[in-house]
PDB file of C-alpha atoms in Angstrom:
ATOM      1  CA  SER A 222      95.712  97.243  78.520  1.00 66.00           C
ATOM      2  CA  GLN A 223      97.959  94.079  80.293  1.00 74.00           C
ATOM      3  CA  LYS A 224      99.363  95.085  83.441  1.00 85.00           C
ATOM      4  CA  ILE A 225     101.626  93.870  86.187  1.00 92.00           C
ATOM      5  CA  GLU A 226     101.478  94.485  89.470  1.00 93.00           C
ATOM      6  CA  GLN A 227     104.076  93.627  92.740  1.00 95.00           C
ATOM      7  CA  ASN A 228     104.125  94.476  95.758  1.00 87.00           C
ATOM      8  CA  SER A 229     105.973  97.866  95.683  1.00 82.00           C
ATOM      9  CA  GLU A 230     106.856  97.726 100.080  1.00 87.00           C
ATOM     10  CA  ALA A 231     110.013  95.782 100.789  1.00 92.00           C
ATOM     11  CA  LEU A 232     109.706  92.461 102.407  1.00 95.00           C
ATOM     12  CA  ASN A 233     111.557  91.503 105.231  1.00 96.00           C
ATOM     13  CA  ILE A 234     112.483  87.953 105.892  1.00 96.00           C
ATOM     14  CA  GLN A 235     114.352  86.201 108.858  1.00 97.00           C
ATOM     15  CA  GLU A 236     117.459  84.151 107.269  1.00 97.00           C
ATOM     16  CA  GLY A 237     116.186  80.703 107.349  1.00 97.00           C
ATOM     17  CA  LYS A 238     112.485  81.606 106.917  1.00 97.00           C
ATOM     18  CA  THR A 239     110.828  81.269 102.797  1.00 97.00           C
ATOM     19  CA  ALA A 240     110.394  84.125 101.055  1.00 97.00           C
ATOM     20  CA  THR A 241     107.115  84.723  99.494  1.00 97.00           C
ATOM     21  CA  LEU A 242     106.412  87.123  96.837  1.00 97.00           C
ATOM     22  CA  THR A 243     104.086  87.807  94.659  1.00 97.00           C
ATOM     23  CA  CYS A 244     102.852  89.183  90.943  1.00 96.00           C
ATOM     24  CA  ASN A 245      99.202  89.489  90.090  1.00 96.00           C
ATOM     25  CA  TYR A 246      98.225  90.189  86.097  1.00 93.00           C
ATOM     26  CA  THR A 247      95.332  91.495  84.163  1.00 89.00           C
ATOM     27  CA  ASN A 248      93.392  90.457  81.717  1.00 85.00           C
ATOM     28  CA  TYR A 249      94.390  87.855  79.828  1.00 84.00           C
ATOM     29  CA  SER A 250      96.434  84.926  80.798  1.00 85.00           C
ATOM     30  CA  PRO A 251      99.848  85.202  79.428  1.00 87.00           C
ATOM     31  CA  ALA A 252     102.191  82.650  77.488  1.00 85.00           C
ATOM     32  CA  TYR A 253     104.343  82.653  80.022  1.00 90.00           C
ATOM     33  CA  LEU A 254     106.352  84.705  83.134  1.00 93.00           C
ATOM     34  CA  GLN A 255     109.297  85.430  84.086  1.00 94.00           C
ATOM     35  CA  TRP A 256     111.109  86.135  87.369  1.00 97.00           C
ATOM     36  CA  TYR A 257     114.303  88.764  87.266  1.00 97.00           C
ATOM     37  CA  ARG A 258     116.599  89.241  90.348  1.00 98.00           C
ATOM     38  CA  GLN A 259     117.730  92.949  90.378  1.00 98.00           C
ATOM     39  CA  ASP A 260     120.626  93.783  92.543  1.00 97.00           C
ATOM     40  CA  PRO A 261     121.855  98.164  93.164  1.00 95.00           C
ATOM     41  CA  GLY A 262     123.497  99.718  90.045  1.00 93.00           C
ATOM     42  CA  ARG A 263     123.121  95.580  88.220  1.00 95.00           C
ATOM     43  CA  GLY A 264     120.793  95.289  85.202  1.00 96.00           C
ATOM     44  CA  PRO A 265     118.345  92.468  85.764  1.00 97.00           C
ATOM     45  CA  VAL A 266     119.503  88.474  85.558  1.00 97.00           C
ATOM     46  CA  PHE A 267     116.704  85.931  84.852  1.00 95.00           C
ATOM     47  CA  LEU A 268     115.837  83.329  87.268  1.00 96.00           C
ATOM     48  CA  LEU A 269     112.167  81.401  85.775  1.00 95.00           C
ATOM     49  CA  LEU A 270     109.857  81.372  83.351  1.00 93.00           C
ATOM     50  CA  ILE A 271     106.978  79.094  83.749  1.00 93.00           C
ATOM     51  CA  ARG A 272     104.310  79.004  81.006  1.00 91.00           C
ATOM     52  CA  GLU A 273     100.713  78.937  80.973  1.00 89.00           C
ATOM     53  CA  ASN A 274     100.124  75.558  81.479  1.00 90.00           C
ATOM     54  CA  GLU A 275     102.659  74.739  83.730  1.00 92.00           C
ATOM     55  CA  LYS A 276     101.018  74.900  87.457  1.00 89.00           C
ATOM     56  CA  GLU A 277     104.772  75.011  88.760  1.00 96.00           C
ATOM     57  CA  LYS A 278     108.523  74.952  87.979  1.00 96.00           C
ATOM     58  CA  ARG A 279     111.325  74.519  90.598  1.00 96.00           C
ATOM     59  CA  LYS A 280     114.646  75.431  90.135  1.00 95.00           C
ATOM     60  CA  GLU A 281     117.200  74.947  93.249  1.00 96.00           C
ATOM     61  CA  ARG A 282     115.588  76.871  96.099  1.00 97.00           C
ATOM     62  CA  LEU A 283     113.694  78.514  93.982  1.00 98.00           C
ATOM     63  CA  LYS A 284     109.776  77.532  93.175  1.00 98.00           C
ATOM     64  CA  VAL A 285     107.416  79.115  91.515  1.00 98.00           C
ATOM     65  CA  THR A 286     103.970  78.739  90.305  1.00 97.00           C
ATOM     66  CA  PHE A 287     101.772  79.962  87.918  1.00 95.00           C
ATOM     67  CA  ASP A 288      97.471  80.710  88.665  1.00 94.00           C
ATOM     68  CA  THR A 289      95.344  81.527  85.666  1.00 92.00           C
ATOM     69  CA  THR A 290      92.204  81.182  87.815  1.00 92.00           C
ATOM     70  CA  LEU A 291      93.444  84.178  90.399  1.00 93.00           C
ATOM     71  CA  LYS A 292      95.161  85.494  87.703  1.00 93.00           C
ATOM     72  CA  GLN A 293      98.779  85.393  90.038  1.00 95.00           C
ATOM     73  CA  SER A 294     102.050  83.810  90.351  1.00 96.00           C
ATOM     74  CA  LEU A 295     104.281  83.441  93.674  1.00 97.00           C
ATOM     75  CA  PHE A 296     107.603  83.326  94.273  1.00 98.00           C
ATOM     76  CA  HIS A 297     109.655  81.133  97.178  1.00 98.00           C
ATOM     77  CA  ILE A 298     112.733  81.354  98.173  1.00 98.00           C
ATOM     78  CA  THR A 299     113.096  78.667 100.356  1.00 97.00           C
ATOM     79  CA  ALA A 300     116.540  78.209 103.271  1.00 97.00           C
ATOM     80  CA  SER A 301     116.773  81.470 102.550  1.00 97.00           C
ATOM     81  CA  GLN A 302     119.993  83.797 102.938  1.00 97.00           C
ATOM     82  CA  PRO A 303     121.005  87.411 102.916  1.00 97.00           C
ATOM     83  CA  ALA A 304     123.003  86.713  99.644  1.00 98.00           C
ATOM     84  CA  ASP A 305     119.411  86.722  98.536  1.00 98.00           C
ATOM     85  CA  SER A 306     118.418  90.185  99.224  1.00 98.00           C
ATOM     86  CA  ALA A 307     118.036  91.974  95.677  1.00 98.00           C
ATOM     87  CA  THR A 308     114.834  93.092  94.125  1.00 97.00           C
ATOM     88  CA  TYR A 309     112.775  90.871  92.272  1.00 98.00           C
ATOM     89  CA  LEU A 310     110.959  91.436  88.957  1.00 97.00           C
ATOM     90  CA  CYS A 311     107.875  89.781  87.495  1.00 97.00           C
ATOM     91  CA  ALA A 312     107.794  90.350  83.723  1.00 95.00           C
ATOM     92  CA  ARG A 313     104.414  89.109  81.266  1.00 93.00           C
ATOM     93  CA  ALA A 314     104.957  87.675  77.883  1.00 86.00           C
ATOM     94  CA  ASN A 315     102.660  89.764  74.899  1.00 82.00           C
ATOM     95  CA  ASN A 316     100.443  87.712  72.881  1.00 74.00           C
ATOM     96  CA  ALA A 317     103.393  86.947  70.112  1.00 75.00           C
ATOM     97  CA  GLY A 318     105.724  85.871  73.693  1.00 72.00           C
ATOM     98  CA  ASN A 319     108.579  88.092  72.237  1.00 75.00           C
ATOM     99  CA  MET A 320     107.830  91.359  74.668  1.00 84.00           C
ATOM    100  CA  LEU A 321     107.659  91.324  78.097  1.00 90.00           C
ATOM    101  CA  THR A 322     106.208  93.721  79.949  1.00 93.00           C
ATOM    102  CA  PHE A 323     107.533  94.248  83.934  1.00 95.00           C
ATOM    103  CA  GLY A 324     105.776  94.635  86.777  1.00 96.00           C
ATOM    104  CA  GLY A 325     107.190  97.359  89.877  1.00 95.00           C
ATOM    105  CA  GLY A 326     109.833  94.826  91.777  1.00 96.00           C
ATOM    106  CA  THR A 327     109.871  93.379  95.033  1.00 97.00           C
ATOM    107  CA  ARG A 328     112.628  94.205  97.176  1.00 97.00           C
ATOM    108  CA  LEU A 329     113.213  91.759  99.187  1.00 98.00           C
ATOM    109  CA  MET A 330     115.594  91.925 102.686  1.00 97.00           C
ATOM    110  CA  VAL A 331     116.764  88.647 104.300  1.00 98.00           C
ATOM    111  CA  LYS A 332     117.824  89.451 108.086  1.00 96.00           C
ATOM    112  CA  PRO A 333     121.343  87.130 109.575  1.00 94.00           C
TER     113      PRO A 333
ATOM    114  CA  GLU B   2     130.949  84.176  76.796  1.00 63.00           C
ATOM    115  CA  ALA B   3     130.731  87.753  77.133  1.00 81.00           C
ATOM    116  CA  GLY B   4     128.140  89.128  78.304  1.00 94.00           C
ATOM    117  CA  VAL B   5     126.200  92.646  77.215  1.00 97.00           C
ATOM    118  CA  ALA B   6     128.359  95.775  76.705  1.00 97.00           C
ATOM    119  CA  GLN B   7     126.723  98.759  77.901  1.00 98.00           C
ATOM    120  CA  SER B   8     128.368 102.879  77.889  1.00 97.00           C
ATOM    121  CA  PRO B   9     129.583 104.796  79.161  1.00 97.00           C
ATOM    122  CA  ARG B  10     128.069 103.589  82.474  1.00 97.00           C
ATOM    123  CA  TYR B  11     126.754 106.893  84.051  1.00 97.00           C
ATOM    124  CA  LYS B  12     126.344 110.541  82.440  1.00 98.00           C
ATOM    125  CA  ILE B  13     125.353 113.897  83.840  1.00 98.00           C
ATOM    126  CA  ILE B  14     124.072 116.015  81.419  1.00 98.00           C
ATOM    127  CA  GLU B  15     122.002 119.954  81.519  1.00 97.00           C
ATOM    128  CA  LYS B  16     118.469 119.810  80.232  1.00 96.00           C
ATOM    129  CA  ARG B  17     118.464 120.932  76.953  1.00 97.00           C
ATOM    130  CA  GLN B  18     121.858 118.856  75.905  1.00 98.00           C
ATOM    131  CA  SER B  19     122.097 116.241  73.953  1.00 97.00           C
ATOM    132  CA  VAL B  20     123.348 112.239  74.745  1.00 98.00           C
ATOM    133  CA  ALA B  21     124.109 109.018  73.307  1.00 98.00           C
ATOM    134  CA  PHE B  22     124.306 105.560  74.839  1.00 98.00           C
ATOM    135  CA  TRP B  23     125.897 102.755  73.448  1.00 98.00           C
ATOM    136  CA  CYS B  24     125.288  98.788  73.433  1.00 98.00           C
ATOM    137  CA  ASN B  25     127.121  95.515  72.051  1.00 97.00           C
ATOM    138  CA  PRO B  26     125.066  92.810  72.744  1.00 96.00           C
ATOM    139  CA  ILE B  27     126.254  88.807  73.109  1.00 95.00           C
ATOM    140  CA  SER B  28     127.736  88.019  70.328  1.00 93.00           C
ATOM    141  CA  GLY B  29     124.534  86.169  67.437  1.00 91.00           C
ATOM    142  CA  HIS B  30     121.518  87.580  69.423  1.00 92.00           C
ATOM    143  CA  ALA B  31     119.452  89.104  66.875  1.00 92.00           C
ATOM    144  CA  THR B  32     116.635  90.496  69.387  1.00 93.00           C
ATOM    145  CA  LEU B  33     118.087  93.821  71.018  1.00 95.00           C
ATOM    146  CA  TYR B  34     115.862  95.857  73.463  1.00 96.00           C
ATOM    147  CA  TRP B  35     116.521  99.123  75.103  1.00 98.00           C
ATOM    148  CA  TYR B  36     114.325  99.830  78.259  1.00 98.00           C
ATOM    149  CA  GLN B  37     114.252 103.197  80.777  1.00 98.00           C
ATOM    150  CA  GLN B  38     113.856 102.049  84.122  1.00 98.00           C
ATOM    151  CA  ILE B  39     113.041 104.935  86.470  1.00 97.00           C
ATOM    152  CA  LEU B  40     114.077 104.431  90.439  1.00 94.00           C
ATOM    153  CA  GLY B  41     111.529 102.225  91.997  1.00 92.00           C
ATOM    154  CA  GLN B  42     110.078 100.957  89.106  1.00 94.00           C
ATOM    155  CA  GLY B  43     110.688  98.314  87.029  1.00 96.00           C
ATOM    156  CA  PRO B  44     111.884  98.725  83.809  1.00 97.00           C
ATOM    157  CA  LYS B  45     109.842  99.809  80.374  1.00 96.00           C
ATOM    158  CA  LEU B  46     110.517  98.323  77.161  1.00 96.00           C
ATOM    159  CA  LEU B  47     111.690 101.370  74.955  1.00 97.00           C
ATOM    160  CA  ILE B  48     112.407 100.172  71.461  1.00 96.00           C
ATOM    161  CA  GLN B  49     112.888  96.175  69.555  1.00 95.00           C
ATOM    162  CA  PHE B  50     115.109  95.363  67.369  1.00 95.00           C
ATOM    163  CA  GLN B  51     114.840  92.416  65.146  1.00 92.00           C
ATOM    164  CA  ASN B  52     118.394  92.412  63.898  1.00 90.00           C
ATOM    165  CA  ASN B  53     118.023  95.563  62.024  1.00 87.00           C
ATOM    166  CA  GLY B  54     114.417  96.049  61.914  1.00 92.00           C
ATOM    167  CA  VAL B  55     112.108  97.987  64.437  1.00 93.00           C
ATOM    168  CA  VAL B  56     110.053  95.658  65.793  1.00 92.00           C
ATOM    169  CA  ASP B  57     108.155  97.636  68.629  1.00 92.00           C
ATOM    170  CA  ASP B  58     108.903 101.531  69.305  1.00 94.00           C
ATOM    171  CA  SER B  59     105.292 102.269  70.485  1.00 92.00           C
ATOM    172  CA  GLN B  60     106.499 103.631  74.038  1.00 93.00           C
ATOM    173  CA  LEU B  61     109.591 105.716  71.784  1.00 96.00           C
ATOM    174  CA  PRO B  62     109.101 109.093  73.059  1.00 95.00           C
ATOM    175  CA  LYS B  63     109.754 109.587  68.952  1.00 95.00           C
ATOM    176  CA  ASP B  64     109.179 114.051  69.697  1.00 96.00           C
ATOM    177  CA  ARG B  65     113.046 113.671  71.380  1.00 97.00           C
ATOM    178  CA  PHE B  66     114.829 109.940  71.580  1.00 98.00           C
ATOM    179  CA  SER B  67     115.581 107.994  68.279  1.00 97.00           C
ATOM    180  CA  ALA B  68     117.850 104.619  68.490  1.00 97.00           C
ATOM    181  CA  GLU B  69     119.370 102.565  65.393  1.00 96.00           C
ATOM    182  CA  ARG B  70     121.314  99.106  65.288  1.00 94.00           C
ATOM    183  CA  LEU B  71     122.695  99.790  61.486  1.00 82.00           C
ATOM    184  CA  LYS B  72     123.961  96.591  60.649  1.00 87.00           C
ATOM    185  CA  GLY B  73     122.354  94.618  62.757  1.00 85.00           C
ATOM    186  CA  VAL B  74     124.527  94.367  65.759  1.00 92.00           C
ATOM    187  CA  ASP B  75     125.610  97.367  67.791  1.00 96.00           C
ATOM    188  CA  SER B  76     122.912  99.567  68.736  1.00 97.00           C
ATOM    189  CA  THR B  77     122.299 103.848  70.074  1.00 97.00           C
ATOM    190  CA  LEU B  78     120.240 105.536  71.612  1.00 98.00           C
ATOM    191  CA  LYS B  79     119.877 108.979  71.461  1.00 98.00           C
ATOM    192  CA  ILE B  80     118.378 111.726  73.272  1.00 98.00           C
ATOM    193  CA  GLN B  81     118.069 115.061  72.573  1.00 97.00           C
ATOM    194  CA  PRO B  82     116.853 117.218  73.890  1.00 96.00           C
ATOM    195  CA  ALA B  83     116.962 116.011  76.722  1.00 97.00           C
ATOM    196  CA  LYS B  84     114.813 117.252  79.587  1.00 97.00           C
ATOM    197  CA  LEU B  85     114.477 116.256  83.541  1.00 97.00           C
ATOM    198  CA  GLU B  86     112.472 113.444  83.498  1.00 97.00           C
ATOM    199  CA  ASP B  87     114.307 111.539  81.415  1.00 98.00           C
ATOM    200  CA  SER B  88     116.775 110.732  84.588  1.00 98.00           C
ATOM    201  CA  ALA B  89     116.744 106.795  84.438  1.00 98.00           C
ATOM    202  CA  VAL B  90     118.959 104.271  83.949  1.00 98.00           C
ATOM    203  CA  TYR B  91     118.861 102.615  80.372  1.00 98.00           C
ATOM    204  CA  LEU B  92     119.230  99.014  80.122  1.00 98.00           C
ATOM    205  CA  CYS B  93     119.809  96.889  77.221  1.00 98.00           C
ATOM    206  CA  ALA B  94     118.974  93.539  76.617  1.00 97.00           C
ATOM    207  CA  SER B  95     119.775  90.921  73.809  1.00 95.00           C
ATOM    208  CA  SER B  96     117.988  87.716  73.669  1.00 92.00           C
ATOM    209  CA  SER B  97     118.555  84.739  70.414  1.00 88.00           C
ATOM    210  CA  THR B  98     115.188  83.925  68.067  1.00 78.00           C
ATOM    211  CA  GLY B  99     115.296  80.399  68.954  1.00 70.00           C
ATOM    212  CA  GLY B 100     112.880  79.157  71.425  1.00 66.00           C
ATOM    213  CA  ASP B 101     114.811  80.171  74.840  1.00 66.00           C
ATOM    214  CA  LYS B 102     112.616  83.326  75.626  1.00 77.00           C
ATOM    215  CA  THR B 103     115.367  84.658  78.109  1.00 89.00           C
ATOM    216  CA  GLN B 104     116.788  88.452  78.075  1.00 93.00           C
ATOM    217  CA  TYR B 105     120.345  88.776  79.065  1.00 95.00           C
ATOM    218  CA  PHE B 106     120.932  92.248  80.580  1.00 97.00           C
ATOM    219  CA  GLY B 107     123.776  94.933  80.409  1.00 97.00           C
ATOM    220  CA  PRO B 108     124.645  96.696  83.250  1.00 97.00           C
ATOM    221  CA  GLY B 109     122.905  99.759  82.412  1.00 97.00           C
ATOM    222  CA  THR B 110     123.977 103.780  81.646  1.00 98.00           C
ATOM    223  CA  ARG B 111     122.931 105.885  84.365  1.00 98.00           C
ATOM    224  CA  LEU B 112     121.287 108.963  82.995  1.00 98.00           C
ATOM    225  CA  LEU B 113     120.938 112.227  85.566  1.00 98.00           C
ATOM    226  CA  VAL B 114     119.589 115.154  83.812  1.00 98.00           C
ATOM    227  CA  LEU B 115     120.344 118.975  86.070  1.00 97.00           C
TER     228      LEU B 115
END
């Protein structure tokens, strides 16, 4: 079965530092991975999509990498701010690319 | 652009009772998803519609859960009868059928079964 795993422990970092979150998957590499942000009491919000043939994708202070050898995606937030505190979800696409399987999410806490 | 609307936002019922959730997707989005999110876990897909047809419902507990999207727009998800383990947030999401793979989520309905 296709599994996708994220570190269930919360990540605590100091404001201004770079936060790095990890997403590992099993079996074949998906056509793409997506990262979402979820705040308490709200639905997930899409952040970035990275395709299998892309090694890196950037958007403002966010950077995502996709390593098909390690079967891993890393999500970086540079110059982190307390407002970045949230749960971040990684999701993999199925073969057809039309369905997502979500990881359990990692909670990020940025302290001022 | 209006987002995905869901109602109610909260619902408390006793086990063995029935409950229904409603979702109105973003206008023009052909694909609609229902997810179950248990506290501390990621969303789990229950059912996916393309217009008014079911694309995947392999993880829907069909003995108690049902969903419909009769006119290819709004959708309802029903649980009958509810069990304690159904306590969760039920999220609705929608996406277009074009190249954009982004799913847009509603705020969810928080269900507590006592």
